[in-house]
Amino acid sequence: MSDMNYDELSFTTRSIHAGTEPDPASGAIEPSIYMANSFLLPYDPSTMNWSASEEKIYTRNGGVNQGMLEKKVANLHGGEDCVVLASGVAALSGLFFTKLKKGDHVIFSTVTYVATYRIFNELWCDKWGIETSIVDCTDIERIRAAIRPNTKLIHFETPGNPTCCICDIEAIVKLAHENNIEVSVDNTFSSPYNTRPLEYGVDYVVESLTKYINGHGDSMGGAIIADHKTCEDIRYQAQVNIGGCISPFNAWLIQRGSQTFPLRMQVHNDNALAVAEWLDKQPCVSFVAYPGLPNFKGHELAKKQMKHGFGGVLSFGLKGEHDLYNRVVTHLNIFTSAVSLGNTGSLIVFLGEDDERMYLYPEEFHGGFYRVAIGIEDKNDLINDLRQAFKAEGLETVD
């Protein structure tokens, strides 16, 4: 298997085989969990590069399970290399910490994960002297207007969390590179099954492996996919010296989950579209935000960028007061009230009017809304669960 040319194989086959092969010592056909914090040194340790990740010295430098997972994730994204860290936020922080310095300017999207928002809007401005601009990255002209001589990075998500807004990756990359600016994309909501941003010229892709690639809600990890030099720099700074390393067990769990990732992702795509279409017809629903709906702003762009489907996350609002949202959730039997996404089971979270980023969202979100992470249950069961919860509160529904 070591001579296999993975480029000739389908995405599904590579999800199973890339980065792993039978253990040469035991013959086990599945990877072991290497729960060692250090490794046997050679006769003369002075010949080693103590900071290199390929040297097996100490798990903070790089572990066996981590290395297997990095090869797989890099392959699935079509990237040269990959760094896997302890969480998606560790991956974001690791990239930004490595690539940015005092006096640099960053443009980031109005719709981003809350930790990204806090990194750029609060922590890094105050502590590191990095300038930031919050810009609607669905509007290329607003990005153009925000560029400064010291702009070093444009960062955005597509689809964005939680409004599902769609940014034009190709157009942003073109504008950025014309101005010697690098581009990073958080691809968590789409996953490499639907979108591979590197194909559009993006410099760095960040993904929370906690979500779709793991897929079982039982481990945490994050990845940066980039060129080999950047990945080595991130390993040295964010992993070896800052210490954001992933545990061997979490890396093993994510690698295991990745083997069924394409099969699960297609069901997430199909189920979310079915639920979104049903919600969009309901008289009690004030809006539905999902890229797969033809009436969604950005739908045509999403069709171009998301090759196999529109992801498993949608948001929607109800025609009612604040507590109606809470009461409806108490009637749900299949959906679980919890954060995160990409699990086998469906999750729902009510984001109220006090969300710190609410002022940045479209007006329909301002009264509060649900973010729903659709799982891989039967789609009719999911729709029926929502229907009965609506009816329990006297809300009108239609088939």
Coordinates of C-alpha atoms in Angstrom, one line a residue:
M1 CA 0.0 0.0 0.0
S2 CA 3.0 2.3 0.5
D3 CA 3.3 2.6 -3.3
M4 CA -0.3 3.6 -3.9
N5 CA -0.9 6.7 -6.0
Y6 CA -3.7 8.4 -4.1
D7 CA -4.2 10.9 -6.9
E8 CA -5.8 8.2 -9.0
L9 CA -8.4 7.3 -6.4
S10 CA -11.8 8.8 -5.6
F11 CA -12.4 11.0 -2.6
T12 CA -14.2 8.3 -0.8
T13 CA -11.4 5.8 -1.2
R14 CA -8.8 8.3 -0.1
S15 CA -10.9 9.1 3.0
I16 CA -10.3 5.5 4.0
H17 CA -6.8 4.8 2.9
A18 CA -4.8 8.0 2.7
G19 CA -2.2 8.4 5.5
T20 CA -2.6 4.9 7.0
E21 CA -1.5 1.4 6.2
P22 CA -1.2 -1.9 8.2
D23 CA 1.2 -1.6 11.2
P24 CA 4.5 -3.2 10.2
A25 CA 5.3 -4.3 13.7
S26 CA 2.1 -6.1 14.7
G27 CA 0.4 -6.6 11.3
A28 CA -2.8 -4.9 12.6
I29 CA -4.8 -3.5 9.7
E30 CA -6.0 -0.5 11.6
P31 CA -3.8 2.1 13.3
S32 CA -2.9 1.7 16.9
I33 CA -3.2 4.5 19.5
Y34 CA 0.3 5.6 20.3
M35 CA -0.2 6.9 23.8
A36 CA 3.5 7.7 24.4
N37 CA 4.7 11.1 25.5
S38 CA 8.2 10.5 24.3
F39 CA 10.1 8.2 21.9
L40 CA 13.4 6.2 21.9
L41 CA 16.4 8.4 21.0
P42 CA 19.2 7.3 18.7
Y43 CA 22.7 6.4 19.9
D44 CA 23.9 10.0 19.5
P45 CA 20.9 12.3 20.1
S46 CA 23.1 15.4 19.2
T47 CA 22.6 14.5 15.6
M48 CA 18.8 15.2 15.8
N49 CA 16.9 18.3 15.0
W50 CA 15.2 18.8 18.3
S51 CA 12.6 21.2 16.9
A52 CA 11.6 19.2 13.8
S53 CA 8.2 17.5 13.7
E54 CA 9.4 14.6 11.7
E55 CA 11.8 13.7 14.5
K56 CA 10.0 11.4 17.0
I57 CA 11.2 12.9 20.2
Y58 CA 8.3 14.1 22.3
T59 CA 4.6 14.1 21.4
R60 CA 4.4 17.9 21.6
N61 CA 6.8 17.9 18.6
G62 CA 4.5 15.5 16.7
G63 CA 3.0 12.1 17.4
V64 CA 2.4 9.1 15.2
N65 CA -1.4 9.4 15.2
Q66 CA -1.1 13.1 14.5
G67 CA 1.2 12.4 11.5
M68 CA -1.2 9.9 10.0
L69 CA -4.1 12.3 10.3
E70 CA -2.2 15.2 8.8
K71 CA -1.4 13.2 5.7
K72 CA -5.0 12.3 5.3
V73 CA -6.4 15.8 5.8
A74 CA -3.8 17.3 3.4
N75 CA -4.8 14.7 0.8
L76 CA -8.5 15.4 1.1
H77 CA -8.0 19.1 0.7
G78 CA -5.5 18.7 -2.1
G79 CA -2.8 20.4 -0.1
E80 CA 0.9 20.1 0.1
D81 CA 1.0 19.7 3.9
C82 CA -1.2 20.0 7.0
V83 CA -0.8 20.7 10.7
V84 CA -3.3 19.2 13.1
L85 CA -3.7 20.9 16.5
A86 CA -5.8 20.5 19.6
S87 CA -9.0 22.2 18.3
G88 CA -10.3 24.4 15.5
V89 CA -9.6 27.5 17.6
A90 CA -6.0 26.3 18.2
A91 CA -5.7 26.0 14.4
L92 CA -7.0 29.5 13.8
S93 CA -4.8 30.9 16.6
G94 CA -1.8 29.0 15.3
L95 CA -2.1 30.3 11.8
F96 CA -2.6 33.9 12.9
F97 CA 0.1 33.8 15.5
T98 CA 2.6 32.4 13.0
K99 CA 1.7 34.6 10.0
L100 CA 1.0 38.0 11.6
K101 CA 3.1 40.5 13.5
K102 CA 2.7 43.9 15.3
G103 CA 1.6 46.6 12.8
D104 CA 0.0 44.2 10.3
H105 CA -3.6 44.8 9.2
V106 CA -6.2 42.0 8.8
I107 CA -9.6 42.1 7.1
F108 CA -12.1 39.6 8.4
S109 CA -15.7 38.9 7.7
T110 CA -18.7 40.3 9.6
V111 CA -19.9 36.7 9.9
T112 CA -17.3 34.5 11.6
Y113 CA -17.1 32.0 14.4
V114 CA -17.3 33.8 17.8
A115 CA -13.7 32.8 18.8
T116 CA -12.4 34.3 15.5
Y117 CA -14.3 37.5 16.2
R118 CA -12.9 37.8 19.7
I119 CA -9.3 37.1 18.5
F120 CA -9.4 39.8 15.9
N121 CA -11.9 42.3 17.5
E122 CA -10.5 42.1 21.1
L123 CA -7.5 40.0 22.0
W124 CA -5.1 40.7 19.2
C125 CA -5.8 44.4 18.9
D126 CA -5.2 45.0 22.6
K127 CA -2.3 42.6 23.2
W128 CA -0.4 42.3 19.9
G129 CA -1.0 45.7 18.1
I130 CA -2.5 44.1 15.1
E131 CA -5.0 46.3 13.2
T132 CA -8.3 44.8 12.1
S133 CA -11.2 45.7 9.9
I134 CA -14.6 43.9 10.1
V135 CA -16.0 43.8 6.5
D136 CA -18.9 42.2 4.7
C137 CA -16.9 39.8 2.7
T138 CA -19.8 38.9 0.5
D139 CA -19.2 42.4 -1.1
I140 CA -16.0 42.5 -3.0
E141 CA -16.0 46.3 -3.3
R142 CA -16.2 46.7 0.5
I143 CA -13.1 44.5 0.8
R144 CA -11.4 46.6 -1.8
A145 CA -12.2 49.8 0.1
A146 CA -10.8 48.3 3.3
I147 CA -7.4 47.4 2.0
R148 CA -4.5 49.4 3.5
P149 CA -0.8 49.4 2.6
N150 CA -0.1 47.2 5.7
T151 CA -2.9 44.7 4.9
K152 CA -1.4 41.2 5.2
L153 CA -4.4 38.8 5.4
I154 CA -8.1 38.5 4.4
H155 CA -9.9 35.9 6.5
F156 CA -13.5 34.7 6.0
E157 CA -15.8 31.7 6.2
T158 CA -18.0 30.3 3.5
P159 CA -20.7 29.4 4.4
G160 CA -20.4 31.8 7.3
N161 CA -21.3 30.8 10.9
P162 CA -24.2 31.3 11.6
T163 CA -25.9 33.2 8.8
C164 CA -24.7 30.8 6.1
C165 CA -23.6 33.7 3.9
I166 CA -21.6 32.8 0.8
C167 CA -18.3 34.6 -0.1
D168 CA -16.9 34.5 -3.6
I169 CA -13.6 32.7 -2.9
E170 CA -12.2 33.2 -6.4
A171 CA -12.9 36.9 -6.6
I172 CA -11.5 37.6 -3.1
V173 CA -8.3 35.6 -3.9
K174 CA -7.9 37.6 -7.2
L175 CA -8.2 40.9 -5.4
A176 CA -6.0 39.9 -2.5
H177 CA -3.2 38.5 -4.6
E178 CA -3.2 41.6 -6.9
N179 CA -2.4 43.6 -3.7
N180 CA 0.1 41.1 -2.3
I181 CA -2.3 40.0 0.4
E182 CA -2.7 36.4 1.6
V183 CA -6.1 34.7 2.1
S184 CA -7.2 32.2 4.7
V185 CA -10.6 30.5 4.6
D186 CA -12.4 28.6 7.4
N187 CA -13.9 25.7 5.6
T188 CA -15.6 24.1 8.5
F189 CA -19.3 24.6 7.4
S190 CA -18.6 23.2 4.0
S191 CA -15.9 20.5 4.5
P192 CA -13.5 19.3 1.8
Y193 CA -16.2 17.0 0.5
N194 CA -18.2 20.1 -0.7
T195 CA -15.5 22.7 -1.2
R196 CA -11.7 22.6 -1.5
P197 CA -10.7 26.3 -1.2
L198 CA -7.1 25.6 -2.3
E199 CA -8.4 24.9 -5.8
Y200 CA -9.5 28.6 -5.9
G201 CA -6.0 29.8 -5.0
V202 CA -6.5 30.3 -1.3
D203 CA -3.2 30.4 0.7
Y204 CA -4.4 28.8 3.9
V205 CA -7.4 26.6 4.8
V206 CA -8.5 26.1 8.4
E207 CA -11.0 23.5 9.4
S208 CA -12.4 22.2 12.7
L209 CA -11.9 18.5 12.6
T210 CA -14.2 18.3 15.6
K211 CA -17.1 18.7 13.2
Y212 CA -17.7 16.7 9.9
I213 CA -14.5 14.9 9.4
N214 CA -14.7 13.4 12.9
G215 CA -18.4 13.3 12.8
H216 CA -19.3 11.5 16.0
G217 CA -19.2 14.3 18.6
D218 CA -16.5 12.6 20.7
S219 CA -13.2 14.4 20.0
M220 CA -11.7 17.7 19.2
G221 CA -9.1 18.8 16.7
G222 CA -8.3 21.5 14.1
A223 CA -6.2 21.6 10.9
I224 CA -4.4 24.2 8.9
I225 CA -3.7 23.1 5.3
A226 CA -1.0 25.0 3.5
D227 CA 2.4 24.8 1.8
H228 CA 5.1 22.8 3.6
K229 CA 7.1 25.8 4.8
T230 CA 4.1 27.4 6.4
C231 CA 3.1 24.2 8.1
E232 CA 6.6 23.7 9.5
D233 CA 6.6 27.3 10.8
I234 CA 3.2 26.6 12.5
R235 CA 4.4 23.4 14.0
Y236 CA 7.5 25.1 15.5
Q237 CA 5.6 28.1 16.8
A238 CA 2.1 27.0 17.7
Q239 CA 2.7 23.4 18.5
V240 CA 6.3 23.0 19.8
N241 CA 6.6 26.3 21.6
I242 CA 3.0 27.3 22.4
G243 CA 1.9 23.7 23.0
G244 CA -1.4 23.4 21.2
C245 CA -0.8 19.7 20.3
I246 CA -3.6 17.3 19.7
S247 CA -3.8 14.2 21.9
P248 CA -3.0 10.8 20.2
F249 CA -6.4 9.5 21.2
N250 CA -8.2 12.5 19.7
A251 CA -6.2 12.1 16.5
W252 CA -7.0 8.4 16.3
L253 CA -10.7 9.1 16.9
I254 CA -10.8 11.7 14.1
Q255 CA -8.9 9.4 11.7
R256 CA -11.4 6.6 12.4
G257 CA -14.3 9.0 11.8
S258 CA -12.8 10.2 8.6
Q259 CA -13.2 6.8 7.0
T260 CA -17.0 7.3 6.8
F261 CA -16.9 11.1 6.3
P262 CA -17.9 11.2 2.6
L263 CA -20.9 8.9 3.2
R264 CA -22.1 10.9 6.2
M265 CA -21.5 14.3 4.5
Q266 CA -23.8 13.4 1.6
V267 CA -26.6 12.6 4.1
H268 CA -26.0 15.8 6.0
N269 CA -26.3 17.7 2.7
D270 CA -29.5 15.8 1.6
N271 CA -31.2 16.0 5.0
A272 CA -30.4 19.7 5.5
L273 CA -31.9 20.6 2.1
A274 CA -35.0 18.6 2.9
V275 CA -35.5 20.3 6.3
A276 CA -34.8 23.7 4.9
E277 CA -37.3 23.3 2.1
W278 CA -40.0 22.2 4.6
L279 CA -39.2 25.1 7.0
D280 CA -39.4 27.5 4.1
K281 CA -43.0 26.6 3.6
Q282 CA -44.2 27.0 7.2
P283 CA -46.4 30.0 8.1
C284 CA -44.8 30.2 11.6
V285 CA -41.3 30.6 10.2
S286 CA -40.0 34.1 9.6
F287 CA -37.0 33.2 7.6
V288 CA -34.7 30.3 6.6
A289 CA -31.0 30.8 5.9
Y290 CA -29.6 27.9 3.9
P291 CA -27.5 28.1 0.7
G292 CA -29.4 25.3 -1.0
L293 CA -32.6 27.3 -1.2
P294 CA -33.1 29.1 -4.5
N295 CA -34.4 32.2 -2.7
F296 CA -31.2 32.4 -0.6
K297 CA -28.9 35.3 -1.4
G298 CA -25.7 33.6 -2.6
H299 CA -27.4 30.4 -3.9
E300 CA -26.0 30.6 -7.4
L301 CA -22.5 31.2 -6.0
A302 CA -22.9 28.3 -3.6
K303 CA -23.8 26.0 -6.5
K304 CA -20.6 27.0 -8.1
Q305 CA -18.4 26.5 -5.1
M306 CA -20.1 23.7 -3.2
K307 CA -19.7 20.7 -5.5
H308 CA -21.7 18.0 -3.8
G309 CA -24.2 19.9 -1.6
F310 CA -24.7 22.8 0.7
G311 CA -23.7 21.5 4.1
G312 CA -25.6 20.4 7.1
V313 CA -26.2 23.7 8.9
L314 CA -29.1 26.1 8.6
S315 CA -30.6 28.9 10.6
F316 CA -34.2 30.0 10.9
G317 CA -36.5 32.3 12.8
L318 CA -40.0 32.0 14.3
K319 CA -42.8 34.5 14.3
G320 CA -43.0 34.9 18.0
E321 CA -41.5 36.2 21.2
H322 CA -38.2 35.2 22.9
D323 CA -39.5 32.5 25.1
L324 CA -41.4 30.8 22.3
Y325 CA -38.0 29.6 21.0
N326 CA -37.2 28.0 24.4
R327 CA -40.6 26.3 24.7
V328 CA -40.4 24.8 21.2
V329 CA -37.1 23.2 22.0
T330 CA -38.6 21.4 25.1
H331 CA -41.0 19.6 22.8
L332 CA -38.3 18.2 20.5
N333 CA -37.5 14.5 20.8
I334 CA -34.8 13.9 18.2
F335 CA -33.0 17.2 18.0
T336 CA -30.7 17.8 21.0
S337 CA -30.3 21.3 22.4
A338 CA -26.5 21.7 22.2
V339 CA -23.8 23.6 20.3
S340 CA -21.4 22.2 17.7
L341 CA -22.2 20.5 14.3
G342 CA -21.3 17.6 12.2
N343 CA -22.5 15.0 14.7
T344 CA -24.5 12.0 13.6
G345 CA -27.3 13.3 15.7
S346 CA -29.1 16.6 14.9
L347 CA -28.4 19.6 17.2
I348 CA -30.3 22.9 17.7
V349 CA -29.3 26.0 19.6
F350 CA -31.3 29.2 20.2
L351 CA -29.2 32.3 19.8
G352 CA -31.0 35.1 21.5
E353 CA -31.0 38.9 20.9
D354 CA -28.0 39.4 23.2
D355 CA -25.4 37.6 20.9
E356 CA -22.4 39.8 20.9
R357 CA -22.1 39.7 17.1
M358 CA -25.8 40.2 16.4
Y359 CA -25.4 43.8 15.1
L360 CA -23.3 42.4 12.3
Y361 CA -25.9 40.0 11.0
P362 CA -28.8 40.7 8.6
E363 CA -31.8 42.3 10.2
E364 CA -34.0 39.2 10.2
F365 CA -31.6 37.6 12.7
H366 CA -31.8 40.4 15.3
G367 CA -34.8 39.1 17.1
G368 CA -33.1 35.8 17.8
F369 CA -33.0 32.6 15.8
Y370 CA -32.1 28.9 15.8
R371 CA -28.9 27.5 14.4
V372 CA -29.6 23.9 13.4
A373 CA -26.9 21.3 12.7
I374 CA -28.7 18.5 10.8
G375 CA -27.5 15.0 11.5
I376 CA -27.8 11.8 9.5
E377 CA -31.1 10.5 10.9
D378 CA -34.0 9.8 8.6
K379 CA -35.0 13.2 7.1
N380 CA -38.7 12.5 7.5
D381 CA -38.2 11.8 11.2
L382 CA -36.5 15.2 11.6
I383 CA -39.3 17.0 9.8
N384 CA -41.9 15.2 11.8
D385 CA -40.1 16.1 15.1
L386 CA -40.1 19.8 14.1
R387 CA -43.7 19.6 13.1
Q388 CA -44.9 18.1 16.4
A389 CA -42.9 20.6 18.4
F390 CA -44.4 23.5 16.5
K391 CA -47.9 22.1 16.9
A392 CA -47.3 21.7 20.6
E393 CA -47.0 25.5 20.9
G394 CA -50.0 26.1 18.6
L395 CA -48.0 27.1 15.6
E396 CA -49.5 26.5 12.2
T397 CA -47.8 24.0 9.9
V398 CA -48.4 22.8 6.4
D399 CA -47.2 19.7 4.6

